[in-house]
Amino acid sequence: MESKDYLKDISEIKNLMNKSSRFISLSGLSGILAGIYAIIGATTAYFLVKNSNRGYLILDGYIFKLCMLILALVAILSIVTGIILTTKKAKKQGAKIWDTSSKRLVSNFLIPLITGGTYILILLYQGKYGQTAALMLIFYGLALVNASKYSFGDIKYLGIIDIILGLVAATFPGYGFWLWVIGFGIMHIIYGALMHFKYDRV
């Protein structure tokens, strides 16, 4: 009995240490919704481009600016949804939404993301947009892998998949749009669903 109690105590201590060093209130449902937003945004942008006079994007064109606005709205909706659902989950768990682990998570996620976003904007300013989809996937994937140390380890696998998709998109730029849809849309829905049933429903 004493041996079993000892092992149980060790297990509880380990769980407490894991909770204190990792932010585990991320919502799987927010991942699903982010994927849905991405697919809706991509579908809208696709039909805008296909039904335009040229049928393709140019940097100083109205359609390109409209597509960038759609992309920004997708990002904003995803962030707002993530904050709302994660806050709701944290309150339900009795956990703090803004503690040391969440601060580490955010900082480690934003460093690669902001670096990549800035680099993409520089390329767009220079009139180079052929690798935009690839770079978005790669830097977003790197951000997820970097942040996974401070949250669910499963996030790392989503990040690795996005990095691979980004490298494929860089190799075959003509498929960048569809790989972007897979990475930000379909993979987010799959990942969010897995996280929801694995963690949210416990």
Short mmCIF file of C-alpha atoms in Angstrom, two decimals:
data_model
loop_
_atom_site.label_atom_id
_atom_site.label_comp_id
_atom_site.label_asym_id
_atom_site.label_seq_id
_atom_site.Cartn_x
_atom_site.Cartn_y
_atom_site.Cartn_z
CA MET A 1 0.00 0.00 0.00
CA GLU A 2 2.79 2.40 0.92
CA SER A 3 4.49 1.73 -2.42
CA LYS A 4 1.27 2.47 -4.31
CA ASP A 5 0.70 5.66 -2.33
CA TYR A 6 4.28 6.72 -3.02
CA LEU A 7 3.84 6.21 -6.78
CA LYS A 8 0.54 8.07 -6.67
CA ASP A 9 2.18 11.01 -4.90
CA ILE A 10 4.96 11.10 -7.49
CA SER A 11 2.37 11.07 -10.28
CA GLU A 12 0.44 13.94 -8.69
CA ILE A 13 3.63 15.97 -8.19
CA LYS A 14 4.58 15.36 -11.81
CA ASN A 15 1.15 16.52 -12.99
CA LEU A 16 1.36 19.66 -10.86
CA MET A 17 4.82 20.47 -12.24
CA ASN A 18 3.58 19.91 -15.77
CA LYS A 19 0.60 22.22 -15.23
CA SER A 20 2.81 24.92 -13.72
CA SER A 21 5.23 24.91 -16.67
CA ARG A 22 2.71 24.46 -19.49
CA PHE A 23 -0.37 26.41 -20.52
CA ILE A 24 -2.99 23.69 -20.99
CA SER A 25 -6.13 25.77 -21.42
CA LEU A 26 -5.91 26.13 -25.20
CA SER A 27 -9.27 25.34 -26.77
CA GLY A 28 -9.50 22.68 -29.46
CA LEU A 29 -12.75 24.22 -30.67
CA SER A 30 -10.91 27.46 -31.47
CA GLY A 31 -8.64 25.46 -33.78
CA ILE A 32 -11.66 24.02 -35.60
CA LEU A 33 -13.19 27.46 -36.05
CA ALA A 34 -9.86 28.94 -37.21
CA GLY A 35 -9.72 26.27 -39.90
CA ILE A 36 -13.29 27.03 -40.98
CA TYR A 37 -12.51 30.77 -41.13
CA ALA A 38 -9.44 30.02 -43.28
CA ILE A 39 -11.42 27.88 -45.72
CA ILE A 40 -14.22 30.47 -46.02
CA GLY A 41 -11.66 33.24 -46.53
CA ALA A 42 -9.70 31.23 -49.10
CA THR A 43 -12.89 30.30 -51.00
CA THR A 44 -13.98 33.95 -51.10
CA ALA A 45 -10.55 35.09 -52.30
CA TYR A 46 -10.44 32.33 -54.93
CA PHE A 47 -13.74 33.36 -56.50
CA LEU A 48 -12.79 37.05 -56.36
CA VAL A 49 -9.61 36.33 -58.31
CA LYS A 50 -11.22 33.92 -60.80
CA ASN A 51 -14.09 36.33 -61.54
CA SER A 52 -11.81 39.37 -61.93
CA ASN A 53 -10.90 40.81 -65.33
CA ARG A 54 -7.34 39.42 -65.25
CA GLY A 55 -8.00 36.15 -63.48
CA TYR A 56 -4.79 36.51 -61.47
CA LEU A 57 -3.36 38.80 -58.76
CA ILE A 58 -1.18 41.87 -59.18
CA LEU A 59 0.31 43.67 -56.19
CA ASP A 60 -1.19 47.09 -56.88
CA GLY A 61 -4.58 45.73 -57.89
CA TYR A 62 -7.87 46.19 -56.04
CA ILE A 63 -8.48 42.43 -55.83
CA PHE A 64 -5.08 41.85 -54.20
CA LYS A 65 -5.83 44.46 -51.55
CA LEU A 66 -9.23 42.88 -50.99
CA CYS A 67 -7.60 39.45 -50.57
CA MET A 68 -5.17 40.93 -48.02
CA LEU A 69 -8.16 42.37 -46.14
CA ILE A 70 -9.83 38.94 -46.13
CA LEU A 71 -6.60 37.39 -44.84
CA ALA A 72 -6.42 40.00 -42.07
CA LEU A 73 -10.06 39.35 -41.11
CA VAL A 74 -9.41 35.59 -40.95
CA ALA A 75 -6.43 36.20 -38.64
CA ILE A 76 -8.36 38.63 -36.42
CA LEU A 77 -11.39 36.32 -36.17
CA SER A 78 -9.14 33.36 -35.33
CA ILE A 79 -7.28 35.31 -32.62
CA VAL A 80 -10.46 36.73 -31.05
CA THR A 81 -12.16 33.32 -31.11
CA GLY A 82 -9.07 31.69 -29.59
CA ILE A 83 -8.91 34.25 -26.77
CA ILE A 84 -12.63 33.95 -25.96
CA LEU A 85 -12.76 30.14 -25.95
CA THR A 86 -9.41 29.72 -24.18
CA THR A 87 -10.46 32.21 -21.48
CA LYS A 88 -13.74 30.33 -21.06
CA LYS A 89 -11.90 27.00 -20.74
CA ALA A 90 -9.37 28.44 -18.27
CA LYS A 91 -12.16 29.77 -16.04
CA LYS A 92 -13.89 26.40 -16.18
CA GLN A 93 -10.65 24.72 -15.08
CA GLY A 94 -10.04 27.35 -12.40
CA ALA A 95 -6.75 28.27 -14.08
CA LYS A 96 -5.21 31.69 -14.67
CA ILE A 97 -5.36 32.92 -18.26
CA TRP A 98 -2.29 35.16 -17.95
CA ASP A 99 0.44 33.49 -15.91
CA THR A 100 4.10 32.62 -16.45
CA SER A 101 3.36 29.67 -18.73
CA SER A 102 0.92 31.59 -20.95
CA LYS A 103 3.38 34.51 -21.21
CA ARG A 104 6.12 32.10 -22.31
CA LEU A 105 3.73 30.49 -24.78
CA VAL A 106 2.76 33.82 -26.36
CA SER A 107 6.32 35.18 -26.55
CA ASN A 108 7.73 31.98 -28.06
CA PHE A 109 4.87 31.90 -30.58
CA LEU A 110 5.08 35.56 -31.58
CA ILE A 111 8.84 35.82 -32.16
CA PRO A 112 8.95 33.54 -35.25
CA LEU A 113 5.49 34.72 -36.36
CA ILE A 114 6.30 38.45 -36.28
CA THR A 115 9.70 37.80 -37.88
CA GLY A 116 8.05 35.85 -40.70
CA GLY A 117 5.26 38.40 -41.13
CA THR A 118 7.76 41.26 -41.35
CA TYR A 119 9.86 39.34 -43.90
CA ILE A 120 6.76 38.66 -46.03
CA LEU A 121 5.79 42.35 -45.95
CA ILE A 122 9.32 43.29 -47.06
CA LEU A 123 9.06 40.87 -50.01
CA LEU A 124 5.63 42.24 -50.94
CA TYR A 125 7.02 45.78 -50.83
CA GLN A 126 9.72 44.63 -53.24
CA GLY A 127 7.08 43.23 -55.57
CA LYS A 128 7.83 39.57 -54.81
CA TYR A 129 4.81 37.55 -53.77
CA GLY A 130 5.34 34.15 -55.39
CA GLN A 131 6.48 32.50 -52.15
CA THR A 132 3.99 34.21 -49.81
CA ALA A 133 1.91 31.08 -49.11
CA ALA A 134 5.04 28.98 -48.53
CA LEU A 135 6.57 31.51 -46.13
CA MET A 136 3.31 31.85 -44.18
CA LEU A 137 3.18 28.10 -43.65
CA ILE A 138 6.86 27.78 -42.76
CA PHE A 139 7.00 30.62 -40.23
CA TYR A 140 3.64 29.68 -38.71
CA GLY A 141 4.87 26.11 -38.37
CA LEU A 142 8.09 27.30 -36.71
CA ALA A 143 6.01 29.44 -34.31
CA LEU A 144 3.92 26.41 -33.33
CA VAL A 145 6.96 24.19 -32.79
CA ASN A 146 8.64 26.92 -30.75
CA ALA A 147 5.54 27.46 -28.57
CA SER A 148 4.80 23.75 -28.09
CA LYS A 149 7.32 23.58 -25.21
CA TYR A 150 4.89 25.64 -23.13
CA SER A 151 1.59 23.99 -24.07
CA PHE A 152 0.29 20.70 -25.43
CA GLY A 153 3.11 18.83 -27.12
CA ASP A 154 0.67 17.89 -29.89
CA ILE A 155 0.96 21.44 -31.25
CA LYS A 156 4.48 20.55 -32.39
CA TYR A 157 3.15 18.00 -34.88
CA LEU A 158 0.79 20.53 -36.45
CA GLY A 159 3.77 22.88 -36.74
CA ILE A 160 5.94 20.22 -38.40
CA ILE A 161 3.16 19.42 -40.90
CA ASP A 162 2.82 23.13 -41.76
CA ILE A 163 6.58 23.46 -42.23
CA ILE A 164 6.58 20.48 -44.60
CA LEU A 165 3.61 21.90 -46.52
CA GLY A 166 5.44 25.22 -46.72
CA LEU A 167 8.55 23.60 -48.16
CA VAL A 168 6.44 21.74 -50.72
CA ALA A 169 4.72 25.04 -51.62
CA ALA A 170 8.14 26.67 -52.04
CA THR A 171 9.14 23.85 -54.40
CA PHE A 172 5.87 23.99 -56.35
CA PRO A 173 4.66 27.64 -56.13
CA GLY A 174 1.74 26.92 -58.44
CA TYR A 175 0.14 24.83 -55.69
CA GLY A 176 0.79 27.38 -52.93
CA PHE A 177 -2.85 28.39 -52.58
CA TRP A 178 -4.12 24.82 -52.17
CA LEU A 179 -1.33 23.91 -49.75
CA TRP A 180 -2.19 27.06 -47.75
CA VAL A 181 -5.82 25.85 -47.58
CA ILE A 182 -4.65 22.43 -46.38
CA GLY A 183 -2.26 23.87 -43.78
CA PHE A 184 -4.38 26.66 -42.33
CA GLY A 185 -7.80 25.20 -43.07
CA ILE A 186 -8.03 21.42 -43.12
CA MET A 187 -5.13 20.71 -40.74
CA HIS A 188 -6.48 23.21 -38.20
CA ILE A 189 -9.87 21.50 -38.26
CA ILE A 190 -8.31 18.04 -37.84
CA TYR A 191 -5.94 19.22 -35.08
CA GLY A 192 -8.70 21.16 -33.30
CA ALA A 193 -11.02 18.16 -33.39
CA LEU A 194 -8.34 15.84 -31.99
CA MET A 195 -7.49 18.31 -29.21
CA HIS A 196 -11.17 18.86 -28.42
CA PHE A 197 -11.91 15.18 -27.93
CA LYS A 198 -8.57 14.48 -26.23
CA TYR A 199 -8.48 17.37 -23.75
CA ASP A 200 -11.61 19.58 -23.79
CA ARG A 201 -14.09 16.79 -23.11
CA VAL A 202 -12.16 15.33 -20.16
#
